[in-house]
Amino acid sequence: MKTIIFRTDSSYELGSGHLIRCRTLARALKKRGAKVIFISKKIKGNLIKTIEKEFKTYTIEPNSEFKLDSKEKNFYSKTLCSNQFEDFSKTLEIINIKLRTNIDWIIIDHYAIDEQWTKCIKKSKSRYLKESKIFIIDDLINRHFDADIILNQNFYGEYKNDLYNNLVPKGCRQFIGPKFALIGNEYKDLRKNFISRKKISRVLIFFGGVDRKNHTVNIIKQIIDINLPEIIFDVVIGEQNKNYEEIKTLIKKFKNFRLYVQINSLANLIFKSDLYIGSAGTTNWERACLGLPSIVKSISNDQNNIIKNLERAGLTEKFNLQNFKSIFKKYLSNDNLLETKSNLNFQLTEAVGADILSIILLGKETKLRIREISRIDKKLLLYWANDYKVRNNSFSKARITVEEHSIWFEKILSSKNKHQFIITDEFHLPIAQSRFDENSNNLIIDYSIDKLFRGNSLAEEVLKISFLKIYEKLGGSFKIIGKVKMNNIRSLKSFRSIKNGKEKFFEESGIYIFEFSFENKDFLNSLKR
C-alpha cells in the first residue's frame, strides 16, 4: 500500500477549489487501495471539516506574526501565512512524529509553494522521505518546481506544448489539459445521459465557495430586473460565503430561485441546467464534461488566461457587471448558439483524469483486469495501433487507415484463431491490449500499453494477466512466442521479467525471440503469484 500526502489549503482568500480537486484525486487513490493523508493549514474560512469526514487530516497553525517580505514577487505568497521553509518544517514534523511511515508521494496544490519547498524534500534527512516523489498541481505556470510530475488541467489549445520546460527538471512528466482534469465519478456517470442544450429553462449561478466581492447578489438583482419567472435559477454558495443572509432575503419572494449552501457536488445541478453563470474556476471542466454552456466572469488573476483560451476556442464567453444583461439575453434568444456551445464543451473532457493519474501514481500496485474485445473497442484499438512508438516498434511501420482497421477489426471479431483482449484497471479504465495469433502449436503474442501508462512498471503484469487469460481459454497445449526488435528496450525488459522462458537473438534480423511453455509448471506457477 502506497502512502500519499496532500498539502493544500482552503480559506476565504484562497477559496475551496484547491482542496476540492485534491479531494477528487484522493478519492480515486483511496478506492484503489492507497493510504491518503491531508495536511492543511487552519486559516480563516477553511474547509478542513469537509476533508476530515473522509480522510485522515493533520492541521498546521498559521503564523500570526508572519509578515510578507516586501521583495516577494509571488502575489499569492501571503496566503500561506508563513514562509515556505517554516511551512515545510511543520509538515515534516507531522511526518516524523505523527505519521512515522514512508511517504511515496507528496501532492502539492498551493500557489504560494514553489521549489523552495519542494527542494527541502530532496534535502531532508528524514528516513520517511528517502523514496518520496513530488506531484504538483498548478494553474499559473509562473514559478519553478523540483517535481516528478506536474498537472495543469486548464485548456491551452495548440499552445499547451512545453509550457513548463524551463520551470521543472527534464525528467518531470507533464500532464496538461482538461483530459486530466480532476472530476468526480458522479460526472462520468451522468455524462452517459448527455443531451445537448437547446433551450434555457434552468440556469445555475455559482461564483465559487467564497465570492468575496458578492457577485452573486449583483447578478441576481440584474436577473430579477429582466423578469424571467418561467426559468428556474439554482444559486449555489459555500459555507464560507459571508453574504448568505443578503442572498436569502433577496430571493425569498421569488419562487423560481433556489438556494444551495455547501453542497457535496454540483454534478446534478450542472446536468439539469441549460446555462451556467459564474466564475471560471475548477468547475470549468465539470461543466464541460456534462456539456453545459457558460458565460463567465473572472474572480481572480489566475482565471484571466483560462477564460481567454476558452473564449478563443469558442467554449465560453466572458461578461462584466455592465454588459451581463446583453450577453445573457443573447443566449436566451439564440438556441443555435446554446446548442453549439453545449456540443463543443462536451468534447473537451471525459472525466477520467483522476483515474488516469491514480494509476500513474500507484504504478505496479494497480490491480488489473482482462476481458475480450467488443465493438465498443474499435476506435480505441485504432488509436493505440497508430501511436508513434507502437508503429515504430511494429514490424509494419505504415500508419493504419480507418478503412484498413475496420476490415481487420471485423476479421478479429469473427476469427477463431485470433484472440484479442483489453486490459483495464479494476474500475474498467483501458490500459493496454494483447493479442494471440494461433500458428500451428504456437501462439504469437502482440501487446501494447497506452502511452500514458508506459514507464509505470505495468508491462510485466500486463503480460502475466494475458498469459493466464489465454491459458484459461485454450488450455496448456500451446507455446507462446514473443518477437521483439533489438531496439525496443522496454519490451525486451518486460519479456525478460517473465521467468522460466527461453530467449534467442537472431543477429541478421535484429530480432529477439522469447518462448514460454505452459507445460513448464514453474512458468505457469510464476504467473499465478
Short mmCIF file of C-alpha atoms in Angstrom, two decimals:
data_model
loop_
_atom_site.label_atom_id
_atom_site.label_comp_id
_atom_site.label_asym_id
_atom_site.label_seq_id
_atom_site.Cartn_x
_atom_site.Cartn_y
_atom_site.Cartn_z
CA MET A 1 0.00 0.00 0.00
CA LYS A 2 1.37 3.39 -1.00
CA THR A 3 1.14 6.34 1.36
CA ILE A 4 0.27 9.67 -0.26
CA ILE A 5 0.18 13.09 1.39
CA PHE A 6 -1.80 16.07 0.08
CA ARG A 7 -0.53 19.50 1.13
CA THR A 8 -3.21 22.05 0.25
CA ASP A 9 -5.24 24.82 1.89
CA SER A 10 -8.64 26.47 1.73
CA SER A 11 -9.67 29.85 3.14
CA TYR A 12 -11.72 32.96 2.47
CA GLU A 13 -8.91 34.26 0.29
CA LEU A 14 -7.90 31.00 -1.41
CA GLY A 15 -11.42 29.70 -1.87
CA SER A 16 -12.26 26.00 -1.91
CA GLY A 17 -11.14 24.91 -5.40
CA HIS A 18 -7.68 23.61 -4.48
CA LEU A 19 -8.96 21.44 -1.67
CA ILE A 20 -11.98 20.11 -3.59
CA ARG A 21 -9.97 18.99 -6.63
CA CYS A 22 -7.43 17.35 -4.33
CA ARG A 23 -10.31 15.51 -2.68
CA THR A 24 -11.34 14.16 -6.09
CA LEU A 25 -7.87 12.72 -6.73
CA ALA A 26 -7.68 11.47 -3.14
CA ARG A 27 -10.95 9.56 -3.58
CA ALA A 28 -9.64 7.90 -6.75
CA LEU A 29 -6.44 6.88 -4.94
CA LYS A 30 -8.23 5.64 -1.84
CA LYS A 31 -10.60 3.39 -3.76
CA ARG A 32 -7.55 1.81 -5.40
CA GLY A 33 -6.04 0.97 -2.04
CA ALA A 34 -3.73 3.92 -1.28
CA LYS A 35 -3.38 5.39 2.20
CA VAL A 36 -4.29 9.07 1.82
CA ILE A 37 -3.44 11.83 4.30
CA PHE A 38 -4.20 15.56 4.15
CA ILE A 39 -2.08 18.26 5.77
CA SER A 40 -3.81 21.63 5.77
CA LYS A 41 -3.40 24.99 7.50
CA LYS A 42 -6.09 26.28 9.86
CA ILE A 43 -6.69 29.58 8.06
CA LYS A 44 -9.96 31.52 8.45
CA GLY A 45 -12.64 30.16 6.15
CA ASN A 46 -11.06 26.70 5.78
CA LEU A 47 -12.99 23.57 4.84
CA ILE A 48 -10.90 21.14 6.86
CA LYS A 49 -14.01 19.58 8.41
CA THR A 50 -15.18 18.60 4.94
CA ILE A 51 -11.98 16.64 4.32
CA GLU A 52 -11.89 15.10 7.80
CA LYS A 53 -15.12 13.26 7.02
CA GLU A 54 -13.28 11.08 4.50
CA PHE A 55 -9.52 11.24 5.15
CA LYS A 56 -7.04 11.32 7.99
CA THR A 57 -6.17 15.01 8.32
CA TYR A 58 -3.48 16.89 10.22
CA THR A 59 -3.50 20.64 10.64
CA ILE A 60 -0.85 23.36 10.83
CA GLU A 61 -1.41 26.53 12.80
CA PRO A 62 -0.81 29.74 10.79
CA ASN A 63 1.95 32.07 11.93
CA SER A 64 0.09 35.07 13.37
CA GLU A 65 3.28 37.15 13.30
CA PHE A 66 4.12 36.41 9.67
CA LYS A 67 4.86 39.43 7.51
CA LEU A 68 5.41 39.16 3.78
CA ASP A 69 8.82 40.21 2.54
CA SER A 70 8.43 43.42 0.53
CA LYS A 71 10.67 41.89 -2.17
CA GLU A 72 8.41 38.87 -2.64
CA LYS A 73 7.18 38.76 -6.24
CA ASN A 74 4.59 35.99 -5.87
CA PHE A 75 1.21 37.66 -5.31
CA TYR A 76 -0.10 34.53 -3.54
CA SER A 77 2.73 34.15 -1.01
CA LYS A 78 0.70 35.83 1.73
CA THR A 79 -1.95 33.08 1.53
CA LEU A 80 0.48 30.56 3.07
CA CYS A 81 0.50 32.54 6.34
CA SER A 82 4.19 31.67 6.89
CA ASN A 83 7.32 31.40 4.79
CA GLN A 84 7.86 28.23 2.79
CA PHE A 85 10.67 26.88 4.96
CA GLU A 86 8.51 27.17 8.08
CA ASP A 87 5.59 25.50 6.31
CA PHE A 88 7.79 22.61 5.19
CA SER A 89 9.22 22.26 8.70
CA LYS A 90 5.73 21.97 10.19
CA THR A 91 4.80 19.41 7.53
CA LEU A 92 7.98 17.43 8.25
CA GLU A 93 7.21 17.49 11.96
CA ILE A 94 3.87 15.81 11.28
CA ILE A 95 5.57 13.18 9.10
CA ASN A 96 8.37 12.42 11.58
CA ILE A 97 6.38 12.50 14.82
CA LYS A 98 2.77 11.64 13.99
CA LEU A 99 2.85 9.57 10.79
CA ARG A 100 6.18 7.76 11.18
CA THR A 101 5.78 5.92 7.89
CA ASN A 102 7.46 6.04 4.48
CA ILE A 103 5.84 8.57 2.15
CA ASP A 104 5.62 7.55 -1.51
CA TRP A 105 4.14 10.75 -2.95
CA ILE A 106 3.65 14.31 -1.71
CA ILE A 107 0.98 16.09 -3.75
CA ILE A 108 1.06 19.89 -3.51
CA ASP A 109 -1.73 22.20 -4.68
CA HIS A 110 -0.84 25.70 -3.50
CA TYR A 111 0.04 28.87 -5.42
CA ALA A 112 2.36 30.01 -2.60
CA ILE A 113 4.60 26.93 -2.78
CA ASP A 114 7.46 26.52 -5.28
CA GLU A 115 10.93 24.95 -5.48
CA GLN A 116 11.94 26.47 -2.14
CA TRP A 117 9.52 23.99 -0.55
CA THR A 118 9.98 21.05 -2.90
CA LYS A 119 13.78 21.12 -2.71
CA CYS A 120 13.50 20.74 1.07
CA ILE A 121 12.09 17.26 0.48
CA LYS A 122 15.12 16.19 -1.52
CA LYS A 123 17.49 17.72 1.07
CA SER A 124 15.65 16.30 4.05
CA LYS A 125 17.41 13.67 6.17
CA SER A 126 14.11 12.15 7.28
CA ARG A 127 14.11 8.41 6.67
CA TYR A 128 10.43 8.66 5.79
CA LEU A 129 11.15 10.85 2.75
CA LYS A 130 14.01 8.85 1.20
CA GLU A 131 11.86 7.48 -1.63
CA SER A 132 9.31 10.32 -1.78
CA LYS A 133 8.28 11.74 -5.13
CA ILE A 134 6.63 15.09 -5.75
CA PHE A 135 3.41 15.77 -7.66
CA ILE A 136 2.46 19.42 -8.31
CA ILE A 137 -0.99 20.70 -9.25
CA ASP A 138 -0.72 24.15 -10.83
CA ASP A 139 -2.58 26.69 -12.94
CA LEU A 140 -0.22 29.65 -13.10
CA ILE A 141 2.95 28.50 -14.96
CA ASN A 142 4.88 31.22 -13.13
CA ARG A 143 7.43 29.51 -10.84
CA HIS A 144 10.00 26.72 -10.64
CA PHE A 145 9.39 23.31 -9.09
CA ASP A 146 11.65 20.40 -8.25
CA ALA A 147 8.97 17.85 -9.16
CA ASP A 148 8.48 14.40 -10.68
CA ILE A 149 5.01 15.10 -12.09
CA ILE A 150 3.15 18.32 -12.78
CA LEU A 151 -0.55 18.64 -13.59
CA ASN A 152 -2.19 21.66 -15.18
CA GLN A 153 -5.75 20.78 -16.12
CA ASN A 154 -6.51 24.04 -17.93
CA PHE A 155 -7.23 24.47 -21.62
CA TYR A 156 -4.39 25.88 -23.74
CA GLY A 157 -5.36 24.56 -27.17
CA GLU A 158 -2.41 24.48 -29.53
CA TYR A 159 -0.30 26.40 -27.02
CA LYS A 160 -0.02 23.62 -24.42
CA ASN A 161 3.31 22.08 -25.50
CA ASP A 162 6.42 22.82 -23.48
CA LEU A 163 4.69 25.15 -21.03
CA TYR A 164 6.87 24.02 -18.12
CA ASN A 165 10.09 23.12 -19.90
CA ASN A 166 12.10 25.83 -18.14
CA LEU A 167 10.26 25.50 -14.83
CA VAL A 168 10.67 21.81 -13.96
CA PRO A 169 13.50 19.24 -14.27
CA LYS A 170 13.88 17.47 -17.63
CA GLY A 171 12.57 14.18 -16.30
CA CYS A 172 9.38 15.71 -14.90
CA ARG A 173 6.26 14.26 -16.54
CA GLN A 174 3.82 16.94 -17.64
CA PHE A 175 0.07 16.33 -17.82
CA ILE A 176 -1.54 19.36 -19.45
CA GLY A 177 -5.16 19.97 -20.42
CA PRO A 178 -8.76 19.11 -19.47
CA LYS A 179 -8.19 15.45 -20.39
CA PHE A 180 -6.52 15.17 -16.99
CA ALA A 181 -8.99 17.36 -15.10
CA LEU A 182 -9.82 16.15 -11.60
CA ILE A 183 -13.52 15.45 -11.97
CA GLY A 184 -15.57 13.19 -9.69
CA ASN A 185 -17.08 9.88 -10.79
CA GLU A 186 -20.59 11.27 -10.46
CA TYR A 187 -19.87 13.38 -13.57
CA LYS A 188 -18.66 10.40 -15.53
CA ASP A 189 -21.88 8.54 -14.70
CA LEU A 190 -24.14 11.46 -15.68
CA ARG A 191 -22.16 12.02 -18.87
CA LYS A 192 -23.63 8.81 -20.32
CA ASN A 193 -27.02 10.55 -20.45
CA PHE A 194 -25.83 13.74 -22.15
CA ILE A 195 -28.40 15.70 -24.12
CA SER A 196 -27.33 18.83 -25.98
CA ARG A 197 -28.89 22.02 -24.60
CA LYS A 198 -31.31 23.68 -27.00
CA LYS A 199 -33.41 26.00 -24.87
CA ILE A 200 -32.93 27.67 -21.48
CA SER A 201 -35.35 26.54 -18.80
CA ARG A 202 -32.89 26.24 -15.90
CA VAL A 203 -29.79 28.30 -15.00
CA LEU A 204 -27.00 27.58 -12.50
CA ILE A 205 -25.35 30.54 -10.70
CA PHE A 206 -22.07 29.94 -8.86
CA PHE A 207 -19.20 32.33 -8.12
CA GLY A 208 -17.15 29.94 -6.02
CA GLY A 209 -17.49 29.00 -2.39
CA VAL A 210 -16.41 32.40 -1.02
CA ASP A 211 -17.45 35.06 -3.57
CA ARG A 212 -15.65 37.83 -1.68
CA LYS A 213 -16.91 40.59 -4.00
CA ASN A 214 -20.52 39.43 -3.75
CA HIS A 215 -21.06 38.95 -7.49
CA THR A 216 -23.91 36.55 -6.70
CA VAL A 217 -26.12 39.32 -5.32
CA ASN A 218 -25.31 41.67 -8.19
CA ILE A 219 -26.22 39.08 -10.85
CA ILE A 220 -29.42 38.01 -9.07
CA LYS A 221 -30.57 41.65 -8.99
CA GLN A 222 -29.97 42.01 -12.73
CA ILE A 223 -31.84 38.78 -13.48
CA ILE A 224 -34.78 39.96 -11.35
CA ASP A 225 -34.85 43.17 -13.43
CA ILE A 226 -35.16 41.14 -16.64
CA ASN A 227 -38.15 39.27 -15.12
CA LEU A 228 -37.95 35.60 -16.13
CA PRO A 229 -40.47 33.75 -13.90
CA GLU A 230 -40.59 30.75 -16.26
CA ILE A 231 -36.87 29.97 -15.74
CA ILE A 232 -35.55 28.23 -12.62
CA PHE A 233 -32.39 29.73 -11.14
CA ASP A 234 -30.25 27.49 -8.90
CA VAL A 235 -27.96 29.65 -6.75
CA VAL A 236 -25.02 27.86 -5.08
CA ILE A 237 -22.73 29.31 -2.41
CA GLY A 238 -20.22 27.85 0.03
CA GLU A 239 -20.45 27.94 3.80
CA GLN A 240 -17.56 30.44 3.61
CA ASN A 241 -19.81 32.98 1.86
CA LYS A 242 -20.42 35.92 4.22
CA ASN A 243 -23.40 37.17 2.19
CA TYR A 244 -25.74 34.29 2.94
CA GLU A 245 -28.41 36.35 4.72
CA GLU A 246 -28.45 39.00 1.98
CA ILE A 247 -28.84 36.38 -0.75
CA LYS A 248 -31.51 34.53 1.19
CA THR A 249 -33.51 37.71 1.75
CA LEU A 250 -33.15 38.83 -1.88
CA ILE A 251 -34.61 35.66 -3.43
CA LYS A 252 -37.14 34.87 -0.69
CA LYS A 253 -40.18 36.21 -2.57
CA PHE A 254 -39.30 34.62 -5.92
CA LYS A 255 -40.49 31.03 -6.37
CA ASN A 256 -38.14 30.36 -9.29
CA PHE A 257 -34.96 30.98 -7.26
CA ARG A 258 -33.46 28.16 -5.19
CA LEU A 259 -30.52 28.49 -2.80
CA TYR A 260 -27.99 25.71 -2.04
CA VAL A 261 -25.25 26.04 0.60
CA GLN A 262 -22.07 23.91 0.60
CA ILE A 263 -23.43 21.01 -1.39
CA ASN A 264 -21.23 17.95 -1.77
CA SER A 265 -21.24 18.05 -5.58
CA LEU A 266 -22.52 20.30 -8.36
CA ALA A 267 -23.00 17.34 -10.68
CA ASN A 268 -26.79 17.02 -10.57
CA LEU A 269 -27.35 20.76 -10.86
CA ILE A 270 -24.94 21.03 -13.79
CA PHE A 271 -26.65 18.10 -15.50
CA LYS A 272 -30.11 19.64 -15.08
CA SER A 273 -29.06 23.16 -16.12
CA ASP A 274 -29.09 24.71 -19.59
CA LEU A 275 -26.72 27.63 -18.87
CA TYR A 276 -24.12 28.48 -16.25
CA ILE A 277 -23.45 31.99 -14.93
CA GLY A 278 -20.46 32.41 -12.65
CA SER A 279 -16.70 32.22 -12.18
CA ALA A 280 -14.23 30.30 -14.32
CA GLY A 281 -12.67 28.14 -11.62
CA THR A 282 -12.28 24.39 -11.30
CA THR A 283 -15.93 23.92 -12.31
CA ASN A 284 -14.92 24.71 -15.93
CA TRP A 285 -14.13 21.06 -16.54
CA GLU A 286 -17.07 19.65 -14.62
CA ARG A 287 -19.38 21.79 -16.74
CA ALA A 288 -17.58 20.83 -19.94
CA CYS A 289 -17.83 17.14 -19.08
CA LEU A 290 -21.63 17.44 -18.99
CA GLY A 291 -21.83 19.83 -21.96
CA LEU A 292 -23.15 22.86 -20.06
CA PRO A 293 -22.74 26.19 -21.93
CA SER A 294 -21.47 29.05 -19.81
CA ILE A 295 -20.97 32.77 -19.53
CA VAL A 296 -18.26 33.58 -17.01
CA LYS A 297 -16.57 36.34 -15.04
CA SER A 298 -13.03 36.24 -13.73
CA ILE A 299 -12.88 36.49 -9.93
CA SER A 300 -9.08 36.08 -9.59
CA ASN A 301 -5.97 36.76 -11.66
CA ASP A 302 -5.36 33.07 -12.40
CA GLN A 303 -8.70 32.86 -14.23
CA ASN A 304 -7.92 35.56 -16.81
CA ASN A 305 -5.81 33.40 -19.14
CA ILE A 306 -8.11 30.43 -18.66
CA ILE A 307 -11.06 32.47 -19.90
CA LYS A 308 -9.04 33.92 -22.77
CA ASN A 309 -8.11 30.44 -24.05
CA LEU A 310 -11.64 29.12 -23.66
CA GLU A 311 -13.08 32.12 -25.50
CA ARG A 312 -10.54 31.74 -28.30
CA ALA A 313 -11.79 28.17 -28.86
CA GLY A 314 -15.45 29.20 -28.72
CA LEU A 315 -16.08 27.29 -25.50
CA THR A 316 -17.35 30.12 -23.30
CA GLU A 317 -17.99 33.87 -23.23
CA LYS A 318 -16.92 36.35 -20.57
CA PHE A 319 -19.04 39.13 -19.13
CA ASN A 320 -18.65 42.03 -16.74
CA LEU A 321 -21.25 43.57 -14.49
CA GLN A 322 -22.05 46.25 -17.09
CA ASN A 323 -22.66 44.02 -20.14
CA PHE A 324 -24.14 40.99 -18.34
CA LYS A 325 -27.74 41.60 -19.36
CA SER A 326 -26.98 41.91 -23.08
CA ILE A 327 -24.86 38.74 -23.13
CA PHE A 328 -27.41 36.78 -21.10
CA LYS A 329 -30.27 37.87 -23.37
CA LYS A 330 -28.26 36.72 -26.40
CA TYR A 331 -28.30 33.17 -25.06
CA LEU A 332 -31.97 33.41 -24.14
CA SER A 333 -32.87 34.24 -27.74
CA ASN A 334 -30.36 32.12 -29.69
CA ASP A 335 -30.98 28.38 -29.42
CA ASN A 336 -28.33 27.56 -32.06
CA LEU A 337 -25.68 29.36 -30.01
CA LEU A 338 -26.64 27.37 -26.93
CA GLU A 339 -26.52 24.03 -28.76
CA THR A 340 -23.16 24.78 -30.43
CA LYS A 341 -21.52 25.69 -27.12
CA SER A 342 -23.02 22.62 -25.47
CA ASN A 343 -21.60 20.21 -28.06
CA LEU A 344 -18.17 21.87 -28.12
CA ASN A 345 -17.82 21.68 -24.35
CA PHE A 346 -18.91 18.05 -24.20
CA GLN A 347 -15.94 17.05 -26.37
CA LEU A 348 -13.41 18.67 -24.05
CA THR A 349 -13.05 16.06 -21.28
CA GLU A 350 -14.38 12.62 -20.33
CA ALA A 351 -13.88 12.86 -16.53
CA VAL A 352 -11.17 10.21 -16.30
CA GLY A 353 -8.28 12.47 -15.20
CA ALA A 354 -8.31 11.34 -11.57
CA ASP A 355 -8.39 7.69 -12.65
CA ILE A 356 -5.50 8.11 -15.10
CA LEU A 357 -3.34 9.94 -12.57
CA SER A 358 -4.14 7.42 -9.83
CA ILE A 359 -2.84 4.57 -11.97
CA ILE A 360 0.32 6.55 -12.76
CA LEU A 361 0.89 7.30 -9.07
CA LEU A 362 0.28 3.73 -7.92
CA GLY A 363 2.18 2.05 -10.77
CA LYS A 364 2.53 -1.72 -10.40
CA GLU A 365 0.23 -1.71 -7.36
CA THR A 366 -2.66 -1.10 -9.78
CA LYS A 367 -4.94 -4.13 -9.89
CA LEU A 368 -5.51 -5.25 -13.47
CA ARG A 369 -8.47 -6.94 -15.13
CA ILE A 370 -8.71 -8.51 -18.59
CA ARG A 371 -11.60 -9.07 -20.99
CA GLU A 372 -12.15 -10.00 -24.61
CA ILE A 373 -12.74 -7.15 -27.04
CA SER A 374 -16.17 -5.95 -28.10
CA ARG A 375 -17.39 -3.47 -30.71
CA ILE A 376 -17.01 -0.56 -28.30
CA ASP A 377 -13.20 -1.03 -28.51
CA LYS A 378 -12.89 -0.40 -32.25
CA LYS A 379 -11.91 3.28 -32.06
CA LEU A 380 -9.63 2.72 -29.05
CA LEU A 381 -7.66 -0.05 -30.76
CA LEU A 382 -7.06 2.12 -33.83
CA TYR A 383 -5.85 4.96 -31.60
CA TRP A 384 -3.43 2.61 -29.84
CA ALA A 385 -2.26 0.97 -33.08
CA ASN A 386 -1.35 4.32 -34.64
CA ASP A 387 0.57 5.61 -31.63
CA TYR A 388 4.01 6.74 -32.79
CA LYS A 389 6.03 4.36 -30.62
CA VAL A 390 3.75 1.41 -31.39
CA ARG A 391 4.23 1.97 -35.11
CA ASN A 392 7.97 2.49 -34.68
CA ASN A 393 8.36 -0.82 -32.82
CA SER A 394 5.99 -2.67 -35.13
CA PHE A 395 7.16 -4.88 -37.98
CA SER A 396 4.94 -2.78 -40.24
CA LYS A 397 5.51 0.94 -39.67
CA ALA A 398 2.85 2.29 -42.03
CA ARG A 399 0.05 4.23 -40.39
CA ILE A 400 -3.21 2.28 -40.37
CA THR A 401 -6.19 3.88 -42.09
CA VAL A 402 -9.74 3.79 -40.75
CA GLU A 403 -10.77 1.54 -43.66
CA GLU A 404 -7.89 -0.90 -43.06
CA HIS A 405 -8.67 -1.01 -39.36
CA SER A 406 -12.37 -1.67 -39.98
CA ILE A 407 -11.59 -4.68 -42.17
CA TRP A 408 -9.04 -6.00 -39.65
CA PHE A 409 -11.41 -5.45 -36.72
CA GLU A 410 -14.24 -7.43 -38.32
CA LYS A 411 -11.84 -10.31 -39.02
CA ILE A 412 -10.67 -10.31 -35.42
CA LEU A 413 -14.23 -10.43 -34.11
CA SER A 414 -15.15 -13.39 -36.30
CA SER A 415 -11.83 -15.26 -36.16
CA LYS A 416 -11.47 -18.50 -34.20
CA ASN A 417 -7.66 -18.44 -34.15
CA LYS A 418 -7.04 -14.81 -33.21
CA HIS A 419 -7.68 -13.81 -29.60
CA GLN A 420 -7.76 -10.10 -28.70
CA PHE A 421 -8.01 -8.73 -25.18
CA ILE A 422 -8.31 -5.39 -23.41
CA ILE A 423 -6.52 -4.93 -20.09
CA THR A 424 -8.09 -2.43 -17.69
CA ASP A 425 -7.75 -1.37 -14.09
CA GLU A 426 -10.29 -2.76 -11.61
CA PHE A 427 -12.65 0.12 -12.48
CA HIS A 428 -12.64 -0.62 -16.21
CA LEU A 429 -10.29 2.13 -17.42
CA PRO A 430 -8.46 0.74 -20.52
CA ILE A 431 -4.70 0.47 -20.05
CA ALA A 432 -3.38 -1.98 -22.66
CA GLN A 433 -4.20 -4.57 -25.30
CA SER A 434 -2.87 -8.01 -26.05
CA ARG A 435 -3.46 -10.40 -28.95
CA PHE A 436 -2.57 -14.03 -29.55
CA ASP A 437 -2.46 -15.41 -33.11
CA GLU A 438 -2.54 -19.20 -33.46
CA ASN A 439 0.21 -20.61 -35.68
CA SER A 440 0.41 -24.44 -35.57
CA ASN A 441 1.06 -25.18 -31.89
CA ASN A 442 2.30 -21.68 -31.19
CA LEU A 443 0.59 -18.52 -30.02
CA ILE A 444 2.27 -15.37 -31.35
CA ILE A 445 1.72 -12.57 -28.84
CA ASP A 446 1.42 -8.88 -29.61
CA TYR A 447 0.80 -6.31 -26.89
CA SER A 448 0.94 -2.56 -26.33
CA ILE A 449 0.33 -0.19 -23.45
CA ASP A 450 -1.39 3.19 -23.67
CA LYS A 451 1.34 5.85 -23.86
CA LEU A 452 0.05 7.48 -20.66
CA PHE A 453 0.87 4.38 -18.63
CA ARG A 454 4.26 3.44 -20.05
CA GLY A 455 7.15 3.62 -17.63
CA ASN A 456 4.91 2.76 -14.67
CA SER A 457 6.06 -0.86 -14.23
CA LEU A 458 2.80 -2.26 -15.63
CA ALA A 459 4.16 -4.25 -18.61
CA GLU A 460 5.12 -7.37 -16.63
CA GLU A 461 1.65 -7.59 -15.10
CA VAL A 462 0.02 -6.96 -18.49
CA LEU A 463 1.92 -9.94 -19.92
CA LYS A 464 1.17 -12.18 -16.96
CA ILE A 465 -2.56 -11.50 -16.92
CA SER A 466 -2.66 -12.02 -20.71
CA PHE A 467 -0.83 -15.36 -20.46
CA LEU A 468 -3.22 -16.56 -17.76
CA LYS A 469 -6.24 -15.48 -19.79
CA ILE A 470 -5.17 -17.39 -22.90
CA TYR A 471 -4.34 -20.44 -20.75
CA GLU A 472 -7.82 -20.26 -19.24
CA LYS A 473 -9.35 -20.04 -22.72
CA LEU A 474 -7.29 -22.56 -24.70
CA GLY A 475 -5.55 -24.75 -22.17
CA GLY A 476 -1.83 -25.58 -21.96
CA SER A 477 -1.05 -27.28 -25.26
CA PHE A 478 0.33 -24.13 -26.92
CA LYS A 479 3.68 -22.41 -26.68
CA ILE A 480 3.73 -18.59 -26.53
CA ILE A 481 6.12 -16.82 -28.88
CA GLY A 482 7.10 -13.19 -28.48
CA LYS A 483 9.05 -11.31 -31.17
CA VAL A 484 10.84 -8.10 -30.17
CA LYS A 485 13.10 -5.75 -32.11
CA MET A 486 16.52 -5.27 -30.55
CA ASN A 487 15.97 -1.52 -30.10
CA ASN A 488 12.67 -1.99 -28.26
CA ILE A 489 14.32 -1.84 -24.84
CA ARG A 490 11.14 -1.67 -22.78
CA SER A 491 9.58 -4.75 -24.37
CA LEU A 492 12.83 -6.68 -24.02
CA LYS A 493 12.87 -5.82 -20.33
CA SER A 494 9.23 -6.84 -19.96
CA PHE A 495 9.64 -10.26 -21.59
CA ARG A 496 12.81 -10.90 -19.61
CA SER A 497 10.92 -10.19 -16.40
CA ILE A 498 8.76 -13.27 -17.08
CA LYS A 499 10.59 -16.21 -15.52
CA ASN A 500 11.16 -19.71 -16.92
CA GLY A 501 11.15 -18.78 -20.60
CA LYS A 502 13.70 -19.15 -23.40
CA GLU A 503 15.38 -16.30 -25.27
CA LYS A 504 17.17 -16.33 -28.63
CA PHE A 505 18.70 -13.49 -30.65
CA PHE A 506 18.83 -13.53 -34.45
CA GLU A 507 21.56 -11.08 -35.43
CA GLU A 508 20.72 -10.87 -39.14
CA SER A 509 17.20 -9.60 -38.47
CA GLY A 510 17.97 -7.91 -35.17
CA ILE A 511 15.07 -9.73 -33.52
CA TYR A 512 14.79 -11.47 -30.16
CA ILE A 513 12.50 -14.49 -29.88
CA PHE A 514 11.02 -15.37 -26.50
CA GLU A 515 9.38 -18.76 -25.92
CA PHE A 516 7.18 -19.78 -22.99
CA SER A 517 5.52 -23.18 -22.46
CA PHE A 518 2.54 -23.88 -20.23
CA GLU A 519 3.83 -27.43 -19.86
CA ASN A 520 6.60 -25.89 -17.75
CA LYS A 521 4.91 -25.90 -14.34
CA ASP A 522 7.40 -23.40 -12.93
CA PHE A 523 6.40 -20.93 -15.65
CA LEU A 524 2.69 -21.44 -15.00
CA ASN A 525 3.10 -21.14 -11.24
CA SER A 526 5.13 -17.93 -11.57
CA LEU A 527 2.21 -16.30 -13.40
CA LYS A 528 -0.19 -17.02 -10.54
CA ARG A 529 1.88 -15.42 -7.78
#
